[in-house]
Tab-separated table of C-alpha atoms in Angstrom:
chain	number	residue	atom	x	y	z
A	29	ARG	CA	-25.030	-80.840	47.668
A	30	SER	CA	-27.867	-78.595	46.727
A	31	PRO	CA	-31.283	-80.274	46.486
A	32	CYS	CA	-31.772	-78.332	43.255
A	33	ARG	CA	-28.996	-80.255	41.515
A	34	THR	CA	-30.441	-83.521	42.806
A	35	LEU	CA	-33.771	-82.496	41.293
A	36	ALA	CA	-32.090	-81.933	37.938
A	37	ARG	CA	-31.113	-85.586	37.794
A	38	SER	CA	-34.283	-87.097	39.190
A	39	VAL	CA	-37.017	-85.247	37.264
A	40	SER	CA	-37.411	-85.554	33.512
A	41	VAL	CA	-40.882	-84.555	32.423
A	42	ALA	CA	-41.824	-82.144	29.668
A	43	PRO	CA	-42.283	-78.532	30.796
A	44	ALA	CA	-45.798	-77.141	30.912
A	45	SER	CA	-46.909	-74.679	28.268
A	46	PRO	CA	-47.154	-70.983	29.223
A	47	MET	CA	-50.966	-71.185	29.071
A	48	MET	CA	-51.005	-74.204	31.362
A	49	LEU	CA	-48.694	-72.443	33.782
A	50	ARG	CA	-50.981	-69.437	33.944
A	51	LEU	CA	-53.911	-71.728	34.754
A	52	LEU	CA	-51.844	-73.453	37.416
A	53	LEU	CA	-50.907	-70.084	38.903
A	54	ALA	CA	-54.516	-69.096	39.231
A	55	ALA	CA	-55.446	-72.409	40.831
A	56	SER	CA	-52.485	-72.336	43.194
A	57	ALA	CA	-53.245	-68.803	44.312
A	58	ILE	CA	-56.706	-69.946	45.377
A	59	ALA	CA	-55.864	-73.366	46.768
A	60	THR	CA	-52.490	-72.993	48.456
A	61	ILE	CA	-50.719	-69.695	49.006
A	62	GLY	CA	-53.321	-67.089	48.308
A	63	GLY	CA	-52.716	-63.951	50.333
A	64	THR	CA	-51.142	-65.637	53.346
A	65	GLN	CA	-47.857	-64.507	54.833
A	66	ALA	CA	-45.029	-66.753	55.949
A	67	ASP	CA	-43.660	-66.338	59.456
A	68	VAL	CA	-40.685	-64.196	58.571
A	69	PRO	CA	-37.832	-63.426	60.953
A	70	PRO	CA	-37.065	-59.961	62.310
A	71	ILE	CA	-34.803	-57.291	60.813
A	72	LEU	CA	-32.044	-56.370	63.260
A	73	ASP	CA	-29.579	-53.495	63.492
A	74	PRO	CA	-26.078	-54.958	63.873
A	75	ALA	CA	-24.389	-51.663	64.819
A	76	PRO	CA	-24.791	-51.975	68.619
A	77	TYR	CA	-23.436	-55.527	68.472
A	78	THR	CA	-20.442	-54.863	66.210
A	79	THR	CA	-17.095	-54.845	68.004
A	80	TRP	CA	-13.973	-53.777	66.135
A	81	THR	CA	-11.319	-56.049	67.594
A	82	SER	CA	-8.086	-55.726	65.606
A	83	THR	CA	-6.182	-53.689	63.040
A	84	SER	CA	-3.882	-54.817	60.234
A	85	LEU	CA	-0.141	-54.481	60.670
A	86	ASP	CA	-0.081	-51.452	58.341
A	87	GLY	CA	-2.782	-49.749	60.409
A	88	LEU	CA	-5.154	-49.257	57.456
A	89	SER	CA	-7.623	-52.136	57.689
A	90	ARG	CA	-9.581	-53.558	60.595
A	91	ARG	CA	-11.716	-56.487	61.689
A	92	ALA	CA	-14.993	-56.620	63.599
A	93	GLU	CA	-17.021	-59.398	65.166
A	94	VAL	CA	-20.777	-59.091	64.822
A	95	LYS	CA	-22.866	-60.997	67.374
A	96	VAL	CA	-26.524	-59.993	67.326
A	97	PRO	CA	-28.843	-61.651	69.900
A	98	PHE	CA	-32.401	-62.736	69.140
A	99	THR	CA	-34.996	-65.241	70.327
A	100	ASN	CA	-35.387	-68.094	67.867
A	101	SER	CA	-38.505	-70.064	66.929
A	102	THR	CA	-38.062	-72.443	69.900
A	103	GLY	CA	-37.956	-69.562	72.369
A	104	SER	CA	-34.236	-69.954	72.992
A	105	VAL	CA	-31.612	-67.217	72.938
A	106	ASP	CA	-29.692	-67.358	69.664
A	107	PHE	CA	-27.190	-65.168	67.854
A	108	VAL	CA	-26.438	-64.036	64.320
A	109	ASN	CA	-22.656	-64.311	64.082
A	110	MET	CA	-20.759	-62.631	61.268
A	111	LEU	CA	-17.224	-61.451	60.615
A	112	ARG	CA	-16.605	-58.005	59.129
A	113	VAL	CA	-13.412	-56.738	57.555
A	114	ASP	CA	-12.818	-53.226	56.267
A	115	LEU	CA	-9.988	-53.632	53.742
A	116	VAL	CA	-8.141	-50.488	52.672
A	117	GLY	CA	-5.380	-49.982	50.089
A	118	ASP	CA	-4.247	-51.587	46.857
A	119	ALA	CA	-4.800	-55.265	45.960
A	120	VAL	CA	-1.680	-56.482	47.766
A	121	GLN	CA	-2.399	-54.408	50.889
A	122	ARG	CA	-6.002	-55.588	51.039
A	123	GLY	CA	-4.949	-59.205	50.485
A	124	GLN	CA	-2.355	-59.038	53.249
A	125	ALA	CA	-4.858	-57.404	55.608
A	126	HIS	CA	-7.393	-60.129	54.769
A	127	GLY	CA	-4.849	-62.800	55.700
A	128	GLU	CA	-3.704	-61.031	58.866
A	129	LEU	CA	-7.163	-60.208	60.220
A	130	LEU	CA	-8.748	-63.581	59.400
A	131	SER	CA	-5.717	-65.807	59.998
A	132	ALA	CA	-7.348	-67.986	62.665
A	133	GLU	CA	-10.502	-68.511	60.591
A	134	LEU	CA	-8.477	-69.250	57.449
A	135	VAL	CA	-6.513	-71.985	59.199
A	136	GLU	CA	-9.626	-73.480	60.804
A	137	LEU	CA	-11.769	-73.405	57.651
A	138	ILE	CA	-9.134	-74.516	55.138
A	139	ASP	CA	-7.286	-77.090	57.240
A	140	THR	CA	-10.285	-78.580	59.072
A	141	GLY	CA	-13.692	-77.416	57.830
A	142	ILE	CA	-13.267	-77.798	54.080
A	143	PRO	CA	-11.522	-81.215	54.272
A	144	LYS	CA	-14.389	-82.621	56.375
A	145	TRP	CA	-16.875	-81.193	53.901
A	146	MET	CA	-14.965	-82.712	50.977
A	147	GLU	CA	-15.251	-86.150	52.575
A	148	SER	CA	-18.993	-85.674	53.026
A	149	MET	CA	-19.723	-84.603	49.452
A	150	VAL	CA	-17.214	-86.453	47.253
A	151	LEU	CA	-19.502	-89.394	46.434
A	152	ASP	CA	-22.202	-86.998	45.159
A	153	LEU	CA	-19.910	-84.734	43.150
A	154	ASP	CA	-20.780	-84.428	39.456
A	155	LEU	CA	-17.583	-85.487	37.652
A	156	SER	CA	-18.932	-85.393	34.105
A	157	ALA	CA	-17.116	-82.186	33.148
A	158	LEU	CA	-13.685	-83.313	34.356
A	159	PRO	CA	-11.156	-85.160	32.187
A	160	GLU	CA	-11.475	-88.944	32.407
A	161	TRP	CA	-8.202	-89.433	34.300
A	162	LEU	CA	-9.221	-86.919	36.974
A	163	ALA	CA	-12.760	-88.276	37.330
A	164	ALA	CA	-11.298	-91.793	37.693
A	165	LEU	CA	-8.862	-90.563	40.345
A	166	ILE	CA	-11.664	-89.030	42.413
A	167	LYS	CA	-13.892	-92.113	42.042
A	168	ALA	CA	-11.066	-94.396	43.137
A	169	ALA	CA	-10.212	-92.147	46.080
A	170	GLY	CA	-13.627	-92.501	47.716
A	171	VAL	CA	-14.193	-90.906	51.105
A	172	GLU	CA	-10.921	-92.065	52.648
A	173	HIS	CA	-8.716	-90.252	50.139
A	174	ALA	CA	-11.180	-87.568	49.062
A	175	VAL	CA	-9.130	-84.603	50.243
A	176	PRO	CA	-5.920	-85.216	48.251
A	177	ALA	CA	-7.949	-86.236	45.197
A	178	LEU	CA	-10.106	-83.112	45.267
A	179	ASN	CA	-7.071	-80.938	45.946
A	180	THR	CA	-5.537	-82.441	42.804
A	181	ALA	CA	-8.706	-81.471	40.919
A	182	LEU	CA	-8.600	-77.909	42.253
A	183	ASP	CA	-4.921	-77.586	41.361
A	184	TRP	CA	-5.734	-78.822	37.847
A	185	VAL	CA	-8.580	-76.289	37.479
A	186	TYR	CA	-6.299	-73.471	38.597
A	187	GLU	CA	-3.605	-74.576	36.155
A	188	GLN	CA	-6.126	-74.524	33.286
A	189	GLU	CA	-7.608	-71.131	34.137
A	190	SER	CA	-4.812	-69.155	35.828
A	191	SER	CA	-3.701	-67.396	32.640
A	192	MET	CA	-7.202	-65.848	32.416
A	193	ILE	CA	-7.288	-64.551	36.014
A	194	PRO	CA	-6.421	-60.833	36.254
A	195	GLN	CA	-3.044	-60.278	37.897
A	196	ARG	CA	-4.478	-58.029	40.606
A	197	LEU	CA	-6.612	-60.951	41.847
A	198	ILE	CA	-3.622	-63.296	41.881
A	199	ASP	CA	-1.712	-60.596	43.795
A	200	GLU	CA	-4.552	-60.470	46.301
A	201	MET	CA	-4.571	-64.268	46.745
A	202	GLU	CA	-0.824	-64.260	47.308
A	203	GLY	CA	-1.249	-61.325	49.684
A	204	ILE	CA	-3.708	-63.337	51.792
A	205	ALA	CA	-1.147	-66.124	52.186
A	206	GLN	CA	1.582	-63.625	53.074
A	207	GLY	CA	-0.677	-61.825	55.546
A	208	LEU	CA	-1.682	-65.056	57.251
A	209	CYS	CA	1.963	-66.004	57.768
A	210	ASP	CA	2.841	-62.468	58.883
A	211	ALA	CA	0.137	-62.702	61.555
A	212	GLN	CA	1.472	-66.034	62.745
A	213	SER	CA	5.060	-64.770	62.696
A	214	ALA	CA	4.018	-61.847	64.900
A	215	GLU	CA	3.182	-64.475	67.516
A	216	THR	CA	6.011	-66.930	66.957
A	217	THR	CA	6.195	-67.541	70.679
A	218	ARG	CA	3.445	-67.821	73.213
A	219	THR	CA	3.373	-68.508	76.911
A	220	THR	CA	1.723	-71.689	78.141
A	221	GLU	CA	1.778	-72.197	81.895
A	222	GLY	CA	4.870	-70.033	82.136
A	223	GLN	CA	6.741	-71.924	79.400
A	224	GLU	CA	7.558	-70.391	76.022
A	225	GLN	CA	6.533	-72.542	73.076
A	226	GLU	CA	7.621	-71.850	69.506
A	227	GLN	CA	5.017	-72.271	66.792
A	228	GLU	CA	5.711	-74.200	63.627
A	229	ALA	CA	6.881	-71.898	60.839
A	230	CYS	CA	4.214	-70.750	58.384
A	231	ASP	CA	4.944	-71.680	54.766
A	232	VAL	CA	3.803	-68.848	52.479
A	233	SER	CA	4.153	-70.979	49.343
A	234	GLU	CA	1.982	-73.732	50.814
A	235	TRP	CA	-0.670	-71.264	51.887
A	236	THR	CA	-0.637	-69.598	48.475
A	237	ILE	CA	-1.582	-72.959	46.941
A	238	LYS	CA	-4.334	-73.443	49.528
A	239	ILE	CA	-5.824	-69.984	48.895
A	240	LYS	CA	-5.833	-70.557	45.146
A	241	ARG	CA	-7.637	-73.869	45.680
A	242	VAL	CA	-10.340	-72.112	47.696
A	243	ASN	CA	-10.927	-69.747	44.801
A	244	MET	CA	-11.421	-72.672	42.392
A	245	LEU	CA	-14.105	-74.358	44.534
A	246	PRO	CA	-17.018	-72.565	42.797
A	247	GLU	CA	-15.737	-73.800	39.417
A	248	LEU	CA	-15.892	-77.380	40.667
A	249	ILE	CA	-19.185	-77.364	42.573
A	250	ARG	CA	-21.288	-74.620	40.935
A	251	MET	CA	-23.839	-73.043	43.298
A	252	THR	CA	-27.551	-72.614	42.627
A	253	CYS	CA	-29.933	-69.912	43.816
A	254	THR	CA	-32.951	-67.644	43.269
A	255	MET	CA	-32.887	-64.058	42.009
A	256	LEU	CA	-35.415	-61.289	41.529
A	257	GLY	CA	-35.331	-57.611	40.620
A	258	ALA	CA	-38.333	-55.279	40.965
A	259	TRP	CA	-38.583	-51.545	40.223
A	260	ASP	CA	-40.993	-48.754	39.290
A	261	GLN	CA	-44.583	-49.916	39.803
A	262	ALA	CA	-43.453	-53.413	40.826
A	263	SER	CA	-41.815	-52.204	44.060
A	264	ALA	CA	-43.347	-50.294	46.941
A	265	SER	CA	-40.989	-47.304	46.665
A	266	GLY	CA	-40.247	-47.399	42.946
A	267	ASN	CA	-36.604	-48.086	43.839
A	268	LEU	CA	-34.859	-51.161	42.496
A	269	LEU	CA	-35.030	-54.048	45.001
A	270	GLN	CA	-32.782	-56.996	44.123
A	271	LEU	CA	-32.776	-60.450	45.749
A	272	ARG	CA	-29.837	-62.836	45.802
A	273	ALA	CA	-30.673	-66.084	47.654
A	274	LEU	CA	-27.870	-68.656	47.741
A	275	ASP	CA	-28.848	-72.338	47.921
A	276	PHE	CA	-25.622	-74.228	48.495
A	277	GLY	CA	-26.440	-77.205	50.696
A	278	SER	CA	-24.630	-78.353	53.828
A	279	GLY	CA	-21.032	-77.546	54.669
A	280	PRO	CA	-18.954	-75.373	56.998
A	281	PHE	CA	-19.207	-72.091	55.112
A	282	ALA	CA	-22.202	-70.410	56.796
A	283	ASN	CA	-20.455	-70.240	60.172
A	284	TYR	CA	-17.572	-68.356	58.543
A	285	THR	CA	-19.717	-65.779	56.740
A	286	THR	CA	-17.709	-62.617	56.215
A	287	LEU	CA	-18.850	-59.203	55.051
A	288	ALA	CA	-15.736	-57.804	53.369
A	289	VAL	CA	-15.796	-54.153	52.329
A	290	HIS	CA	-13.001	-53.171	49.953
A	291	ARG	CA	-11.980	-49.507	49.912
A	292	PRO	CA	-9.177	-49.165	47.361
A	293	GLY	CA	-8.925	-45.352	47.492
A	294	ASP	CA	-7.359	-43.181	44.768
A	295	GLY	CA	-10.762	-42.579	43.226
A	296	ALA	CA	-11.611	-46.279	42.793
A	297	ARG	CA	-15.092	-47.318	43.919
A	298	SER	CA	-15.644	-49.252	47.111
A	299	PHE	CA	-17.469	-52.576	47.000
A	300	ALA	CA	-18.831	-55.150	49.419
A	301	SER	CA	-18.759	-58.941	49.223
A	302	VAL	CA	-20.617	-61.506	51.312
A	303	SER	CA	-18.578	-64.709	51.326
A	304	PHE	CA	-16.058	-66.564	53.525
A	305	PRO	CA	-12.359	-66.230	54.403
A	306	GLY	CA	-9.922	-66.788	51.554
A	307	LEU	CA	-12.301	-66.106	48.654
A	308	VAL	CA	-11.076	-63.317	46.365
A	309	GLY	CA	-13.772	-63.952	43.764
A	310	ILE	CA	-17.297	-62.756	44.500
A	311	ILE	CA	-20.454	-64.823	44.875
A	312	THR	CA	-22.610	-61.994	46.308
A	313	GLY	CA	-21.751	-58.314	46.110
A	314	ILE	CA	-22.604	-54.687	45.410
A	315	SER	CA	-20.478	-51.638	44.638
A	316	GLU	CA	-20.606	-47.942	45.381
A	317	GLY	CA	-22.550	-46.291	42.574
A	318	GLY	CA	-22.024	-49.291	40.300
A	319	ILE	CA	-23.887	-52.598	40.241
A	320	GLY	CA	-25.415	-55.258	42.476
A	321	LEU	CA	-24.962	-58.901	41.587
A	322	SER	CA	-27.057	-62.064	41.911
A	323	GLU	CA	-25.919	-65.488	40.649
A	324	LYS	CA	-27.457	-68.884	39.881
A	325	VAL	CA	-26.081	-71.920	38.067
A	326	TRP	CA	-27.977	-72.411	34.789
A	327	GLU	CA	-29.163	-76.003	34.943
A	328	VAL	CA	-31.612	-77.593	32.529
A	329	TYR	CA	-33.812	-80.689	32.529
A	330	ASN	CA	-32.742	-82.127	29.190
A	331	THR	CA	-29.295	-83.462	30.170
A	332	SER	CA	-28.348	-86.371	32.416
A	333	THR	CA	-26.710	-84.095	34.999
A	334	GLY	CA	-28.493	-80.804	34.367
A	335	VAL	CA	-25.163	-79.166	33.523
A	336	GLN	CA	-24.810	-77.373	30.195
A	337	PRO	CA	-21.661	-77.633	28.045
A	338	GLY	CA	-18.650	-75.710	29.290
A	339	ALA	CA	-14.899	-76.008	29.702
A	340	TYR	CA	-12.110	-75.139	32.097
A	341	ASP	CA	-10.459	-72.801	29.607
A	342	GLY	CA	-11.450	-69.304	30.702
A	343	GLU	CA	-11.679	-66.940	33.639
A	344	PRO	CA	-13.405	-68.485	36.694
A	345	VAL	CA	-16.984	-67.259	37.016
A	346	VAL	CA	-16.408	-65.815	40.515
A	347	CYS	CA	-13.471	-63.801	39.160
A	348	VAL	CA	-15.606	-62.417	36.330
A	349	ILE	CA	-18.208	-61.455	38.923
A	350	ARG	CA	-15.486	-59.787	40.994
A	351	ASP	CA	-14.328	-57.856	37.920
A	352	ILE	CA	-17.746	-56.422	37.125
A	353	VAL	CA	-18.691	-55.647	40.737
A	354	GLU	CA	-15.383	-53.873	41.266
A	355	LEU	CA	-14.980	-52.166	37.882
A	356	ALA	CA	-18.311	-51.802	36.037
A	357	ASP	CA	-20.047	-48.428	36.046
A	358	ASP	CA	-23.459	-49.835	35.185
A	359	ARG	CA	-25.365	-52.756	33.627
A	360	ALA	CA	-24.244	-51.903	30.116
A	361	SER	CA	-20.546	-51.915	30.960
A	362	ALA	CA	-20.900	-55.096	33.039
A	363	GLU	CA	-22.658	-56.843	30.149
A	364	ALA	CA	-20.044	-55.643	27.672
A	365	TYR	CA	-17.303	-57.035	29.905
A	366	MET	CA	-19.055	-60.398	30.125
A	367	ARG	CA	-19.461	-60.573	26.349
A	368	GLY	CA	-15.718	-60.198	25.964
A	369	ALA	CA	-14.801	-62.560	28.801
A	370	ASN	CA	-13.377	-66.021	28.272
A	371	ARG	CA	-16.344	-67.832	29.801
A	372	THR	CA	-16.290	-71.281	31.422
A	373	TRP	CA	-19.622	-72.553	32.803
A	374	SER	CA	-23.285	-71.620	32.465
A	375	VAL	CA	-24.844	-69.294	35.022
A	376	PHE	CA	-27.539	-66.668	35.284
A	377	LEU	CA	-26.165	-63.350	36.551
A	378	GLY	CA	-28.595	-60.738	37.825
A	379	VAL	CA	-27.150	-57.263	37.272
A	380	GLY	CA	-28.888	-54.252	38.778
A	381	ASP	CA	-27.413	-50.753	38.702
A	382	PHE	CA	-27.693	-47.337	40.309
A	383	SER	CA	-27.646	-45.386	37.057
A	384	THR	CA	-30.844	-46.859	35.581
A	385	ASN	CA	-32.430	-48.353	38.733
A	386	GLU	CA	-33.271	-51.523	36.765
A	387	MET	CA	-32.022	-55.110	36.545
A	388	ASP	CA	-31.266	-57.558	33.742
A	389	ILE	CA	-30.627	-61.282	33.985
A	390	VAL	CA	-27.674	-62.345	31.874
A	391	GLY	CA	-27.654	-65.859	30.443
A	392	TYR	CA	-23.916	-66.476	30.626
A	393	ARG	CA	-22.618	-69.581	28.847
A	394	HIS	CA	-19.329	-70.840	27.449
A	395	ASP	CA	-20.357	-70.348	23.813
A	396	ASP	CA	-22.826	-67.464	23.997
A	397	LEU	CA	-24.307	-64.717	26.149
A	398	HIS	CA	-27.804	-63.235	26.137
A	399	VAL	CA	-29.274	-60.386	28.161
A	400	TYR	CA	-32.821	-61.036	29.365
A	401	THR	CA	-35.394	-58.466	30.473
A	402	PRO	CA	-38.864	-58.794	32.008
A	403	GLU	CA	-40.207	-59.198	28.481
A	404	THR	CA	-37.717	-61.834	27.262
A	405	MET	CA	-36.909	-63.916	30.367
A	406	PRO	CA	-40.197	-65.882	30.179
A	407	ALA	CA	-38.976	-67.492	26.952
A	408	ILE	CA	-36.280	-69.204	29.035
A	409	THR	CA	-38.247	-69.976	32.204
A	410	LEU	CA	-41.728	-70.488	30.657
A	411	GLN	CA	-43.068	-68.519	33.625
A	412	PRO	CA	-45.366	-65.477	33.572
A	413	GLU	CA	-44.148	-62.004	32.675
A	414	PHE	CA	-44.412	-59.123	35.145
A	415	GLU	CA	-43.829	-55.532	34.114
A	416	ASN	CA	-40.638	-54.028	35.583
A	417	LEU	CA	-39.797	-57.291	37.338
A	418	VAL	CA	-37.362	-60.006	36.262
A	419	TYR	CA	-36.810	-63.299	38.089
A	420	VAL	CA	-35.672	-66.900	37.941
A	421	ASP	CA	-36.465	-69.529	40.567
A	422	LYS	CA	-34.163	-72.066	42.233
A	423	HIS	CA	-34.967	-74.939	39.877
A	424	PRO	CA	-33.485	-76.073	36.549
A	425	GLN	CA	-35.005	-74.239	33.608
A	426	PRO	CA	-37.583	-74.095	32.117
A	427	SER	CA	-39.003	-74.302	35.617
A	428	GLN	CA	-41.688	-76.845	36.418
A	429	ALA	CA	-42.676	-75.125	39.672
A	430	ASP	CA	-45.207	-72.329	40.029
A	431	ASP	CA	-44.802	-71.112	43.610
A	432	LEU	CA	-42.429	-68.190	42.909
A	433	PRO	CA	-44.654	-66.453	40.322
A	434	VAL	CA	-47.643	-66.988	42.616
A	435	LEU	CA	-45.778	-65.219	45.418
A	436	ILE	CA	-44.699	-62.425	43.077
A	437	GLU	CA	-48.292	-61.966	41.918
A	438	ASP	CA	-49.381	-61.742	45.547
A	439	HIS	CA	-46.860	-58.994	46.391
A	440	TYR	CA	-46.615	-57.197	43.054
A	441	GLY	CA	-46.664	-53.420	43.510
A	442	SER	CA	-45.675	-53.578	47.179
A	443	ILE	CA	-42.346	-55.370	46.968
A	444	ASP	CA	-39.997	-54.185	49.695
A	445	ILE	CA	-37.731	-55.943	52.160
A	446	GLN	CA	-40.548	-57.607	54.135
A	447	PRO	CA	-42.319	-59.061	51.079
A	448	ILE	CA	-38.964	-60.290	49.742
A	449	MET	CA	-38.303	-61.997	53.073
A	450	ASN	CA	-41.737	-63.609	52.826
A	451	ILE	CA	-41.116	-64.695	49.233
A	452	SER	CA	-37.771	-66.265	50.145
A	453	ALA	CA	-39.237	-68.152	53.102
A	454	GLN	CA	-42.220	-69.503	51.168
A	455	HIS	CA	-40.129	-70.370	48.111
A	456	GLU	CA	-37.758	-72.117	50.535
A	457	THR	CA	-34.717	-70.492	48.997
A	458	GLY	CA	-31.523	-69.235	50.611
A	459	ASP	CA	-29.791	-71.659	52.954
A	460	LEU	CA	-26.196	-70.360	53.078
A	461	HIS	CA	-27.037	-66.663	52.823
A	462	ILE	CA	-29.436	-64.116	51.367
A	463	ALA	CA	-28.671	-60.556	50.342
A	464	VAL	CA	-31.260	-57.958	49.376
A	465	TYR	CA	-30.134	-54.681	47.822
A	466	ASP	CA	-32.281	-51.539	47.857
A	467	PHE	CA	-30.614	-49.162	45.393
A	468	GLY	CA	-32.311	-46.173	46.968
A	469	SER	CA	-33.895	-43.155	45.346
A	470	PRO	CA	-32.248	-41.320	42.445
A	471	ASP	CA	-33.882	-38.171	43.835
A	472	ASN	CA	-31.404	-38.063	46.738
A	473	ALA	CA	-28.409	-39.562	44.925
A	474	HIS	CA	-29.201	-43.005	46.379
A	475	ALA	CA	-28.199	-41.850	49.879
A	476	ASP	CA	-30.844	-44.185	51.310
A	477	ALA	CA	-29.441	-47.300	49.611
A	478	MET	CA	-29.464	-50.362	51.869
A	479	MET	CA	-28.352	-53.969	52.020
A	480	TRP	CA	-29.921	-56.655	54.192
A	481	VAL	CA	-28.100	-59.908	54.847
A	482	ALA	CA	-29.384	-63.150	56.377
A	483	ILE	CA	-26.973	-66.000	57.041
A	484	GLY	CA	-27.467	-69.647	57.854
A	485	ARG	CA	-26.047	-71.407	60.877
A	486	ILE	CA	-24.420	-74.835	60.759
A	487	ASP	CA	-24.411	-77.414	63.559
A	488	LYS	CA	-21.624	-79.869	64.406
A	489	THR	CA	-22.780	-82.272	61.675
A	490	GLY	CA	-22.566	-79.579	58.995
A	491	ASP	CA	-26.327	-79.206	58.604
A	492	TYR	CA	-28.784	-76.359	59.206
A	493	GLY	CA	-29.914	-77.348	62.692
A	494	PRO	CA	-31.407	-80.537	64.109
A	495	ASP	CA	-34.091	-80.729	61.402
A	496	GLY	CA	-31.807	-79.501	58.614
A	497	VAL	CA	-34.123	-76.550	57.914
A	498	ALA	CA	-34.674	-74.153	60.823
A	499	TRP	CA	-31.189	-72.640	60.707
A	500	LYS	CA	-31.252	-71.838	57.003
A	501	ALA	CA	-30.784	-68.171	56.159
A	502	ALA	CA	-34.350	-67.812	54.887
A	503	TYR	CA	-35.703	-68.436	58.392
A	504	ARG	CA	-33.192	-66.402	60.420
A	505	PRO	CA	-32.993	-62.644	61.105
A	506	TYR	CA	-31.814	-60.189	58.488
A	507	LEU	CA	-29.137	-57.646	59.423
A	508	SER	CA	-29.527	-54.160	57.941
A	509	PHE	CA	-26.599	-52.159	56.574
A	510	LYS	CA	-26.701	-48.624	55.206
A	511	LEU	CA	-24.432	-48.740	52.175
A	512	SER	CA	-23.077	-45.232	52.671
A	513	ASP	CA	-21.789	-46.368	56.092
A	514	LEU	CA	-19.994	-49.332	54.563
A	515	TRP	CA	-18.326	-47.116	51.945
A	516	THR	CA	-16.910	-44.882	54.682
A	517	GLY	CA	-15.750	-47.719	56.927
A	518	ILE	CA	-18.415	-47.368	59.612
């Protein structure tokens, strides 16, 4: 579980006043951070280390393995490992290609990795939002029976929310299951020491259920993060720079990080998602000429669990995010869509766009929705205002920490990829992955738009290295991607 959620339960002091926070910022800048720089990792070009290894059965989509070497902080040779899929066609075609090209990883993650993770986290899972019978079932199950109990919970969540999920996303989930089984059927026999061995038949219906469960995980666990958007005089270039740092906690997901680029064709915009095999919803993503998205669970200090009221009676948050990344033209249309959505749980959604080169933070809750700007966000966070810069730190809100605004103050006016890397490292945010979007210059039609991605690495125990820290995304190299290359399948 994320340390941020643990903090929400263990700290219950009154937030400082804005004036007190400003005094604390000044003192902290002198006494602690000042103008120092964190030891930030390098930025690496993945292109020379990207190997396209396979093509979907329809010949449209393909898969690559990215393995970028570097020397880590101990002086040892290390690698940034990432999967890439270029998915082409309609929702069903892209779903089937997803299942075909990532079939081995889907089986490994869903049948082995996620069950082990469920056993490790079940005793810490916040059950307060579940119906009493389901919470009692999970409590009684304990570690030994955690997997069937949590699968029952995920099935229940899907049953409650499925009517709100757009059909194209359900088609894509079902396509993944079909594609996985098609890939296995294409190798129904294999040769082992000269003897043919038939594989067990793949059950499409069973895998459809498993894929739908994967897509309900974010509704059950709710991820927390840090986000920031800086533009005009706040950034070095004047372009919009947007940070999305995902603090998830331990688990198998980092080692299955997948950059999936969807290219629907027929005039529809392409979009990219950083996630893991099987997830149709989006947790981190940006679209061609549309929007970039950051997300953070909206926790508060004045409840026993930190979780605000919500209900399992709407469209899953990751599906709403997918909708706006895929379909929204700009911030305004994304915000209009969210206002009309059947919302479930409280999150902050950072929405930057190419058309205005600015970012809002949307306070997205079951019962209401508010759009916050640099001028209005401080009323929620009780942190200092910066012109043309909007942010929220990794903690429950109003935040009782002052390190992020100190770092912003230090880099204000020169914010670019390197300062954002420094901010993330010093704020200690981004364990599973970090994405930074540079929306590029409007003067050249955003042809210079970029995305940088850092991903964590998990050891055999499910943690971020021997000390639980060194392998977090914030302390590992960032890979650079030119967005125009992604949109053309390069």
